[in-house]
Amino acid sequence: MTPEAYWDRRPNDAEQSWLSEIAELSPESFVLNAQLQADHEPTIEPILSRDFDGWRANRYIGEVRHKGRTLEIRPRLGVETITGWISTILNVQVLPRSAAHSNDQSSVVTQLLAALWRASVLTAGQHALPRTGLKVSSHGLSVKGRIDVGATAHRRAAGHHDLASTRVVRSYDNAPASAVVLADRYFDQRLAGDRWRGARLHEQMAVLRSATGARPKSPTLHEIRTARYSPITVKWRRAAELSWRILHEDPLGVAADDESTHGVLIDVAELWELFVLHCVGLAADEPVRHGTNEQASGHLARSTVEPRRSMGRLYPDVLVGEDPITALLDAKYKRLGGVRGVDREDLYQLHAYSSTFEAPIAALAYPATSVDLPMDERNSPWQTSNGTLSFLTLPTEKDRCVEKLAQWFGRSDSSR
């Protein structure tokens, strides 16, 4: 969303009040891309905030419908850029090449939601489709599978002379597959043509539809979560849960004049963070960890009386090296430059990370929005008492981003 200072007109009093209500909404129930990382706790921030420039969006893109009005937050960097990040994060081709330059008139939110769902399904189906075992009982003169001693005894007591047996039949007709097939139908009705799937997803959906039917019964969330998954098919649980949320919350199917509140939001700041993480992994020669979890955190202070007690847990986004940590980065989905330059809070945060983890080099990573380098980046690195701090604007395309990070690591190595 463009900052209010650059809008064609200022909101009137009623619109200001409505935007204030949007800012008070909890976005947690609307955000869908927690599906990308199982061990990553999502960051929850207000959908909108207000500063001296007026209203601005924070970390989300998407759509919120509230009291008969609609707020659409579009990605400033474009749909293709965001889907490219998802492709890098999950190592799958999210945007089919045949559809990349189509004149699809569907909404930006629909395209992004479809890209997120498509990525989840393609990742789940990299090794196997969601086939589950169904226990089938039968009786006759021959045993099919394993003999059921108890059932056979009951039949003999009733005067029958045959045998009861059970066997496990593997089938794609199950709750996860049904949810995915229904979500595929949902997007097929909203996107122009079938090119949006791509060849690989088209083949997978054909197999699943042949088992479940084109319009299977909608499964419950309990059925999806309690279905039996193997280590190979466990990722289908995430894909099925995402499909269920899309189908049952159906934010894109709510009438625009509906007085209730519905929405679908994608945490684009998290996507940028994960994109940077994967690019660092390709650029660095040392192990790379995602710092935003319990296993890779530090503390701002620790008690000298009781060493087990600490204050201020810190979670940098990316840690390079293990013992010792040789570099760290924190991704910032915001523009670097302008009058204010680096936000004071971000600067203090990076310095705290660098000191706590004793990293000789540390950087804030921003998406590049211009070919010109901001002044803070031109003057990087900045020396501190225990290392250097850099402010980097990284290209939003994978290969160029990896190249610039590799150059940064190389320059840092030569300067030590």
Coordinates of N, CA and C in Angstrom, one line a residue, residues 57-255:
A57 N 0.9 0.4 5.1 CA 0.8 -1.0 5.4 C 2.1 -1.5 6.1
N58 N 2.0 -2.5 6.9 CA 3.2 -3.1 7.5 C 3.8 -4.2 6.7
R59 N 3.6 -5.5 7.2 CA 4.3 -6.6 6.6 C 3.4 -7.5 5.7
Y60 N 2.2 -7.0 5.5 CA 1.2 -7.9 4.8 C 0.8 -7.3 3.5
I61 N 0.5 -8.2 2.6 CA -0.2 -7.9 1.3 C -1.5 -8.8 1.3
G62 N -2.5 -8.3 0.6 CA -3.7 -9.1 0.5 C -5.0 -8.2 0.6
E63 N -6.0 -8.8 1.1 CA -7.3 -8.1 1.1 C -8.1 -8.3 2.4
V64 N -8.7 -7.3 2.9 CA -9.5 -7.3 4.0 C -10.9 -6.6 3.7
R65 N -12.0 -7.4 4.0 CA -13.3 -6.8 3.7 C -14.0 -6.6 5.1
H66 N -14.3 -5.4 5.4 CA -14.8 -5.0 6.7 C -16.0 -4.0 6.5
K67 N -17.1 -4.4 7.1 CA -18.3 -3.5 7.1 C -18.6 -2.9 5.7
G68 N -18.6 -3.7 4.7 CA -19.0 -3.3 3.4 C -18.0 -2.6 2.6
R69 N -16.8 -2.4 3.1 CA -15.7 -1.8 2.4 C -14.5 -2.8 2.2
T70 N -13.7 -2.6 1.2 CA -12.6 -3.5 0.9 C -11.3 -2.7 0.9
L71 N -10.3 -3.3 1.6 CA -8.9 -2.7 1.6 C -8.1 -3.8 0.9
E72 N -7.4 -3.4 -0.2 CA -6.5 -4.2 -1.0 C -5.1 -3.7 -0.9
I73 N -4.2 -4.5 -0.4 CA -2.8 -4.2 -0.2 C -2.0 -4.9 -1.2
R74 N -1.5 -4.2 -2.2 CA -0.8 -4.9 -3.3 C 0.7 -4.8 -3.1
P75 N 1.4 -5.8 -3.6 CA 2.9 -5.8 -3.5 C 3.5 -4.8 -4.4
R76 N 4.3 -3.9 -3.9 CA 4.9 -2.8 -4.7 C 5.9 -3.4 -5.7
L77 N 6.5 -4.5 -5.3 CA 7.5 -5.1 -6.2 C 6.9 -6.0 -7.3
G78 N 5.6 -6.2 -7.3 CA 4.9 -7.0 -8.3 C 4.7 -8.5 -7.9
V79 N 3.7 -9.1 -8.6 CA 3.3 -10.5 -8.3 C 4.4 -11.4 -8.7
E80 N 5.1 -11.1 -9.8 CA 6.1 -12.0 -10.3 C 7.3 -12.1 -9.3
T81 N 7.6 -11.0 -8.7 CA 8.7 -11.0 -7.7 C 8.4 -11.8 -6.5
I82 N 7.2 -11.7 -6.0 CA 6.8 -12.4 -4.8 C 6.7 -13.9 -5.1
T83 N 6.1 -14.3 -6.2 CA 6.1 -15.7 -6.6 C 7.5 -16.2 -6.8
G84 N 8.4 -15.4 -7.3 CA 9.8 -15.8 -7.4 C 10.4 -16.1 -6.1
W85 N 10.1 -15.3 -5.1 CA 10.6 -15.6 -3.7 C 10.1 -17.0 -3.2
I86 N 8.8 -17.2 -3.5 CA 8.2 -18.5 -3.0 C 8.9 -19.6 -3.7
S87 N 9.2 -19.5 -5.0 CA 9.9 -20.5 -5.8 C 11.2 -20.8 -5.2
T88 N 12.0 -19.7 -4.8 CA 13.3 -19.9 -4.2 C 13.2 -20.6 -2.8
I89 N 12.2 -20.2 -2.0 CA 12.1 -20.7 -0.7 C 11.8 -22.2 -0.7
L90 N 10.9 -22.6 -1.6 CA 10.5 -24.0 -1.6 C 11.2 -24.8 -2.7
N91 N 12.0 -24.2 -3.5 CA 12.7 -24.9 -4.6 C 11.8 -25.6 -5.5
V92 N 10.7 -24.9 -5.9 CA 9.8 -25.4 -6.9 C 9.4 -24.2 -7.9
Q93 N 9.0 -24.6 -9.1 CA 8.6 -23.6 -10.0 C 7.2 -23.2 -9.8
V94 N 7.0 -22.0 -9.1 CA 5.7 -21.6 -8.7 C 4.8 -21.1 -9.8
L95 N 5.4 -20.2 -10.6 CA 4.7 -19.5 -11.7 C 4.9 -20.3 -13.0
P96 N 4.0 -21.0 -13.5 CA 4.2 -21.8 -14.7 C 4.7 -20.9 -15.9
R97 N 5.7 -21.3 -16.6 CA 6.2 -20.5 -17.7 C 5.1 -20.2 -18.7
S98 N 4.2 -21.1 -19.0 CA 3.2 -20.8 -20.0 C 2.2 -19.7 -19.5
A99 N 2.1 -19.5 -18.2 CA 1.2 -18.5 -17.7 C 1.9 -17.2 -17.2
A100 N 3.2 -17.2 -17.3 CA 3.9 -16.0 -16.8 C 3.6 -14.7 -17.4
H101 N 3.3 -14.8 -18.7 CA 3.0 -13.5 -19.4 C 1.5 -13.5 -19.9
S102 N 0.7 -14.2 -19.3 CA -0.7 -14.2 -19.7 C -1.4 -12.9 -19.3
N103 N -2.5 -12.6 -19.9 CA -3.2 -11.4 -19.6 C -4.4 -11.6 -18.6
D104 N -4.0 -12.4 -17.6 CA -5.0 -12.8 -16.6 C -5.5 -11.5 -15.9
Q105 N -6.9 -11.4 -15.8 CA -7.5 -10.2 -15.2 C -7.9 -10.5 -13.8
S106 N -7.6 -11.6 -13.3 CA -8.0 -11.9 -11.9 C -7.2 -11.0 -10.9
S107 N -7.7 -10.9 -9.7 CA -7.2 -9.9 -8.8 C -5.8 -10.4 -8.4
V108 N -5.0 -9.4 -7.9 CA -3.6 -9.7 -7.4 C -3.7 -10.6 -6.3
V109 N -4.7 -10.4 -5.4 CA -4.8 -11.3 -4.2 C -5.0 -12.7 -4.6
T110 N -5.9 -13.0 -5.6 CA -6.2 -14.3 -6.1 C -5.0 -14.9 -6.7
Q111 N -4.2 -14.2 -7.4 CA -3.0 -14.7 -8.0 C -1.9 -15.1 -7.0
L112 N -1.8 -14.3 -6.0 CA -0.8 -14.6 -4.9 C -1.3 -15.7 -4.1
L113 N -2.5 -15.8 -3.7 CA -3.1 -16.9 -3.0 C -2.9 -18.2 -3.7
A114 N -3.2 -18.2 -5.0 CA -3.0 -19.4 -5.9 C -1.5 -19.8 -5.9
A115 N -0.6 -18.8 -6.0 CA 0.8 -19.1 -6.0 C 1.2 -19.8 -4.7
L116 N 0.7 -19.3 -3.6 CA 1.1 -19.9 -2.3 C 0.6 -21.3 -2.2
W117 N -0.7 -21.5 -2.6 CA -1.3 -22.8 -2.6 C -0.5 -23.8 -3.5
R118 N -0.2 -23.3 -4.7 CA 0.4 -24.1 -5.7 C 1.8 -24.6 -5.2
A119 N 2.5 -23.6 -4.6 CA 3.8 -24.0 -4.0 C 3.7 -25.0 -2.9
S120 N 2.7 -24.9 -2.1 CA 2.5 -25.9 -1.0 C 2.3 -27.3 -1.6
V121 N 1.4 -27.4 -2.6 CA 1.0 -28.7 -3.2 C 2.2 -29.3 -4.0
L122 N 2.9 -28.4 -4.7 CA 4.1 -28.9 -5.5 C 5.2 -29.5 -4.5
T123 N 5.4 -28.8 -3.4 CA 6.4 -29.2 -2.4 C 6.0 -30.5 -1.8
A124 N 4.7 -30.7 -1.5 CA 4.2 -31.9 -0.9 C 4.3 -33.1 -1.9
G125 N 4.1 -32.8 -3.1 CA 4.1 -33.9 -4.1 C 5.4 -34.1 -4.8
Q126 N 6.5 -33.7 -4.2 CA 7.8 -33.9 -4.8 C 8.2 -35.4 -4.9
H127 N 7.8 -36.1 -3.9 CA 8.2 -37.6 -3.9 C 7.0 -38.5 -4.0
A128 N 5.8 -38.1 -3.6 CA 4.7 -39.0 -3.6 C 3.4 -38.3 -3.5
L129 N 2.3 -38.9 -3.9 CA 1.0 -38.3 -3.8 C 0.4 -38.8 -2.4
P130 N -0.7 -38.2 -1.9 CA -1.2 -38.5 -0.6 C -2.0 -39.8 -0.6
R131 N -1.3 -40.9 -0.7 CA -2.0 -42.2 -0.7 C -2.0 -42.7 0.8
T132 N -3.2 -43.1 1.2 CA -3.4 -43.7 2.6 C -3.9 -45.1 2.5
G133 N -3.8 -45.8 3.6 CA -4.3 -47.2 3.7 C -5.7 -47.2 4.3
L134 N -6.5 -48.0 3.7 CA -7.9 -48.2 4.2 C -8.1 -49.7 4.5
K135 N -8.5 -50.0 5.7 CA -8.6 -51.4 6.2 C -9.9 -51.9 5.6
V136 N -9.9 -53.0 4.9 CA -11.0 -53.6 4.2 C -11.2 -55.0 4.8
S137 N -12.4 -55.4 5.2 CA -12.7 -56.7 5.7 C -13.5 -57.5 4.6
S138 N -13.3 -58.8 4.6 CA -14.0 -59.7 3.6 C -14.1 -61.1 4.2
H139 N -15.0 -61.9 3.6 CA -15.1 -63.3 4.1 C -15.3 -64.1 2.8
G140 N -14.8 -65.4 2.9 CA -14.9 -66.3 1.8 C -14.1 -67.6 2.1
L141 N -13.9 -68.4 1.1 CA -13.2 -69.6 1.3 C -11.7 -69.4 1.3
S142 N -11.2 -68.3 0.8 CA -9.8 -68.0 0.7 C -9.5 -66.7 1.6
V143 N -8.3 -66.6 2.0 CA -7.9 -65.5 2.9 C -7.3 -64.4 2.0
K144 N -7.8 -63.2 2.1 CA -7.3 -62.0 1.4 C -6.6 -61.1 2.4
G145 N -5.3 -61.1 2.5 CA -4.6 -60.4 3.5 C -4.3 -61.2 4.7
R146 N -4.8 -60.8 5.8 CA -4.6 -61.5 7.1 C -5.9 -62.1 7.6
I147 N -5.8 -63.3 8.1 CA -7.0 -63.9 8.7 C -7.4 -63.1 10.0
D148 N -8.7 -62.8 10.1 CA -9.3 -62.2 11.3 C -9.8 -63.3 12.2
V149 N -9.0 -63.7 13.2 CA -9.4 -64.8 14.0 C -10.7 -64.6 14.7
G150 N -10.9 -63.4 15.3 CA -12.1 -63.1 16.1 C -13.3 -63.2 15.2
A151 N -13.3 -62.5 14.0 CA -14.4 -62.5 13.2 C -14.7 -63.9 12.6
T152 N -13.7 -64.6 12.3 CA -13.9 -66.0 11.8 C -14.6 -66.9 12.9
A153 N -14.2 -66.7 14.1 CA -14.8 -67.5 15.2 C -16.3 -67.1 15.4
H154 N -16.6 -65.8 15.2 CA -18.0 -65.4 15.3 C -18.8 -66.0 14.2
R155 N -18.2 -66.0 13.0 CA -18.9 -66.6 11.8 C -19.1 -68.1 12.0
R156 N -18.1 -68.8 12.5 CA -18.3 -70.2 12.7 C -19.4 -70.5 13.8
A157 N -19.4 -69.7 14.8 CA -20.4 -69.9 15.8 C -21.8 -69.6 15.3
A158 N -21.9 -68.8 14.2 CA -23.2 -68.5 13.6 C -23.5 -69.5 12.5
G159 N -22.7 -70.5 12.3 CA -23.0 -71.6 11.4 C -22.4 -71.4 10.0
H160 N -21.6 -70.4 9.8 CA -20.9 -70.2 8.5 C -19.6 -71.0 8.5
H161 N -19.2 -71.4 7.3 CA -18.0 -72.2 7.2 C -16.8 -71.5 6.4
D162 N -17.0 -70.2 6.2 CA -15.9 -69.5 5.5 C -15.0 -68.8 6.5
L163 N -14.0 -68.1 5.9 CA -13.0 -67.4 6.7 C -13.2 -65.9 6.6
A164 N -12.9 -65.2 7.7 CA -12.9 -63.7 7.7 C -11.5 -63.2 7.6
S165 N -11.2 -62.2 6.8 CA -9.8 -61.7 6.7 C -9.9 -60.2 6.5
T166 N -8.8 -59.5 6.7 CA -8.6 -58.1 6.5 C -7.4 -57.8 5.7
R167 N -7.5 -56.7 4.9 CA -6.3 -56.3 4.1 C -6.3 -54.8 4.1
V168 N -5.2 -54.2 3.8 CA -5.1 -52.7 3.7 C -5.0 -52.4 2.2
V169 N -5.9 -51.6 1.7 CA -6.0 -51.1 0.4 C -5.4 -49.7 0.3
R170 N -4.4 -49.5 -0.5 CA -3.9 -48.1 -0.7 C -4.7 -47.3 -1.7
S171 N -5.1 -46.1 -1.3 CA -6.0 -45.3 -2.2 C -5.7 -43.8 -2.1
Y172 N -5.9 -43.1 -3.1 CA -5.8 -41.7 -3.1 C -7.1 -41.0 -2.7
D173 N -8.1 -41.8 -2.5 CA -9.4 -41.3 -2.1 C -9.4 -41.1 -0.5
N174 N -9.0 -39.9 -0.1 CA -8.9 -39.7 1.4 C -9.1 -38.2 1.6
A175 N -9.0 -37.8 2.9 CA -9.3 -36.5 3.3 C -8.3 -35.5 2.8
P176 N -7.0 -35.7 2.9 CA -6.1 -34.7 2.3 C -6.3 -34.5 0.8
A177 N -6.4 -35.6 0.1 CA -6.6 -35.5 -1.4 C -7.9 -34.7 -1.7
S178 N -9.0 -35.0 -1.0 CA -10.2 -34.3 -1.2 C -10.1 -32.8 -1.0
A179 N -9.4 -32.4 0.0 CA -9.3 -31.0 0.3 C -8.5 -30.3 -0.8
V180 N -7.4 -30.9 -1.3 CA -6.6 -30.4 -2.3 C -7.4 -30.3 -3.6
V181 N -8.1 -31.3 -4.0 CA -8.9 -31.3 -5.2 C -10.0 -30.2 -5.2
L182 N -10.6 -30.0 -4.0 CA -11.6 -28.9 -3.9 C -11.0 -27.5 -4.0
A183 N -9.8 -27.4 -3.4 CA -9.1 -26.1 -3.5 C -8.7 -25.8 -5.0
D184 N -8.3 -26.9 -5.7 CA -7.9 -26.7 -7.1 C -9.2 -26.3 -7.9
R185 N -10.3 -26.8 -7.6 CA -11.5 -26.4 -8.2 C -11.9 -24.9 -7.9
Y186 N -11.6 -24.6 -6.6 CA -11.8 -23.2 -6.2 C -11.1 -22.2 -7.1
F187 N -9.8 -22.5 -7.3 CA -8.9 -21.5 -8.1 C -9.3 -21.6 -9.5
D188 N -9.6 -22.8 -10.0 CA -10.0 -23.0 -11.4 C -11.1 -22.1 -11.8
Q189 N -12.1 -21.9 -10.9 CA -13.2 -21.0 -11.1 C -12.9 -19.5 -11.1
R190 N -11.7 -19.2 -10.6 CA -11.3 -17.8 -10.4 C -10.2 -17.3 -11.3
L191 N -9.4 -18.3 -11.9 CA -8.3 -17.9 -12.8 C -8.6 -18.3 -14.2
A192 N -8.2 -17.5 -15.1 CA -8.5 -17.7 -16.5 C -7.8 -18.9 -17.1
G193 N -8.5 -19.8 -17.6 CA -7.9 -21.0 -18.2 C -7.3 -21.9 -17.2
D194 N -6.6 -23.0 -17.7 CA -6.0 -23.9 -16.8 C -4.5 -23.8 -16.9
R195 N -3.9 -22.8 -17.5 CA -2.5 -22.7 -17.6 C -1.8 -22.3 -16.3
W196 N -2.6 -21.8 -15.4 CA -2.1 -21.4 -14.1 C -1.5 -22.5 -13.3
R197 N -1.9 -23.7 -13.6 CA -1.4 -24.9 -12.8 C 0.1 -25.2 -13.2
G198 N 0.4 -25.3 -14.5 CA 1.6 -25.8 -14.9 C 1.5 -27.3 -15.2
A199 N 2.4 -27.9 -16.0 CA 2.2 -29.3 -16.4 C 2.3 -30.3 -15.2
R200 N 3.2 -30.0 -14.3 CA 3.4 -31.0 -13.2 C 2.2 -31.0 -12.3
L201 N 1.7 -29.9 -11.9 CA 0.5 -29.8 -11.1 C -0.7 -30.4 -11.8
H202 N -0.8 -30.1 -13.1 CA -1.9 -30.6 -13.9 C -2.0 -32.1 -13.8
E203 N -0.8 -32.8 -14.0 CA -0.8 -34.2 -13.9 C -1.1 -34.8 -12.6
Q204 N -0.6 -34.1 -11.5 CA -0.9 -34.6 -10.2 C -2.4 -34.5 -9.8
M205 N -3.0 -33.4 -10.2 CA -4.4 -33.2 -10.0 C -5.3 -34.2 -10.7
A206 N -4.9 -34.5 -11.9 CA -5.6 -35.5 -12.7 C -5.7 -36.8 -12.0
V207 N -4.5 -37.2 -11.4 CA -4.5 -38.5 -10.7 C -5.4 -38.5 -9.5
L208 N -5.3 -37.3 -8.7 CA -6.2 -37.2 -7.5 C -7.6 -37.2 -7.8
R209 N -8.0 -36.4 -8.9 CA -9.4 -36.3 -9.3 C -10.0 -37.7 -9.7
S210 N -9.1 -38.5 -10.3 CA -9.6 -39.8 -10.8 C -10.0 -40.7 -9.6
A211 N -9.4 -40.4 -8.4 CA -9.7 -41.2 -7.2 C -10.8 -40.6 -6.4
T212 N -10.8 -39.3 -6.2 CA -11.8 -38.6 -5.4 C -13.0 -38.2 -6.1
G213 N -13.0 -38.1 -7.4 CA -14.0 -37.5 -8.2 C -13.8 -36.0 -8.3
A214 N -14.5 -35.3 -9.2 CA -14.3 -33.9 -9.4 C -14.8 -33.0 -8.3
R215 N -15.8 -33.5 -7.6 CA -16.4 -32.8 -6.5 C -16.6 -33.7 -5.2
P216 N -15.5 -34.0 -4.6 CA -15.6 -34.9 -3.4 C -16.3 -34.2 -2.3
K217 N -16.7 -35.0 -1.3 CA -17.2 -34.4 0.0 C -16.1 -33.6 0.7
S218 N -16.5 -32.5 1.2 CA -15.5 -31.6 1.9 C -15.1 -32.3 3.2
P219 N -13.8 -32.6 3.5 CA -13.4 -33.2 4.7 C -13.4 -32.2 5.9
T220 N -13.4 -32.6 7.1 CA -13.3 -31.8 8.2 C -11.8 -31.6 8.5
L221 N -11.5 -30.5 9.3 CA -10.1 -30.3 9.6 C -9.6 -31.4 10.5
H222 N -10.4 -32.0 11.3 CA -10.0 -33.1 12.2 C -9.7 -34.3 11.3
E223 N -10.4 -34.6 10.2 CA -10.1 -35.7 9.3 C -8.8 -35.5 8.7
I224 N -8.5 -34.3 8.3 CA -7.2 -34.0 7.7 C -6.0 -34.2 8.6
R225 N -6.2 -33.8 9.9 CA -5.1 -33.8 10.8 C -4.9 -35.2 11.4
T226 N -5.9 -36.1 11.4 CA -5.8 -37.4 11.9 C -5.6 -38.5 10.8
A227 N -5.5 -38.0 9.6 CA -5.2 -39.0 8.5 C -3.8 -39.6 8.7
R228 N -3.6 -40.8 8.3 CA -2.3 -41.4 8.5 C -1.3 -41.0 7.4
Y229 N -0.2 -40.4 7.8 CA 0.8 -39.9 6.8 C 2.1 -40.7 7.1
S230 N 2.8 -41.0 6.0 CA 4.1 -41.6 6.1 C 5.2 -40.4 6.1
P231 N 6.4 -40.7 6.4 CA 7.4 -39.7 6.4 C 7.5 -39.0 5.0
I232 N 7.2 -39.7 4.0 CA 7.3 -39.2 2.6 C 6.1 -38.3 2.3
T233 N 4.9 -38.6 2.8 CA 3.7 -37.9 2.5 C 3.3 -36.9 3.6
V234 N 4.1 -36.7 4.6 CA 3.6 -35.8 5.7 C 3.4 -34.4 5.3
K235 N 4.1 -33.9 4.3 CA 4.0 -32.5 3.8 C 2.6 -32.3 3.2
W236 N 1.9 -33.4 2.9 CA 0.5 -33.2 2.3 C -0.4 -32.7 3.4
R237 N -0.1 -32.9 4.7 CA -0.9 -32.4 5.7 C -1.0 -30.9 5.7
R238 N 0.2 -30.2 5.5 CA 0.2 -28.8 5.4 C -0.6 -28.3 4.2
A239 N -0.4 -29.0 3.0 CA -1.1 -28.6 1.8 C -2.6 -28.7 2.0
A240 N -3.0 -29.8 2.7 CA -4.4 -30.0 2.9 C -5.0 -29.0 3.9
E241 N -4.3 -28.7 4.9 CA -4.8 -27.7 5.9 C -4.9 -26.3 5.2
L242 N -3.9 -25.9 4.4 CA -4.0 -24.7 3.7 C -5.2 -24.7 2.8
S243 N -5.4 -25.8 2.1 CA -6.6 -25.9 1.2 C -7.9 -25.8 2.0
W244 N -8.0 -26.4 3.2 CA -9.2 -26.3 4.0 C -9.4 -24.9 4.4
R245 N -8.4 -24.2 4.8 CA -8.6 -22.8 5.2 C -9.1 -21.9 4.1
I246 N -8.5 -22.1 2.9 CA -9.0 -21.4 1.7 C -10.4 -21.6 1.4
L247 N -10.8 -22.9 1.5 CA -12.2 -23.3 1.2 C -13.2 -22.8 2.2
H248 N -12.9 -22.9 3.5 CA -13.9 -22.6 4.5 C -13.9 -21.2 5.0
E249 N -12.8 -20.5 4.9 CA -12.8 -19.0 5.1 C -13.3 -18.3 3.9
D250 N -12.9 -18.8 2.7 CA -13.3 -18.2 1.5 C -13.4 -16.7 1.4
P251 N -12.3 -16.0 1.7 CA -12.3 -14.6 1.8 C -12.6 -14.0 0.4
L252 N -12.3 -14.7 -0.7 CA -12.5 -14.1 -2.0 C -13.9 -14.3 -2.5
G253 N -14.7 -15.1 -1.8 CA -16.1 -15.3 -2.2 C -17.1 -14.6 -1.5
V254 N -16.6 -13.7 -0.5 CA -17.6 -12.9 0.3 C -18.0 -11.7 -0.5
A255 N -19.3 -11.4 -0.5 CA -19.8 -10.2 -1.2 C -19.2 -8.9 -0.7

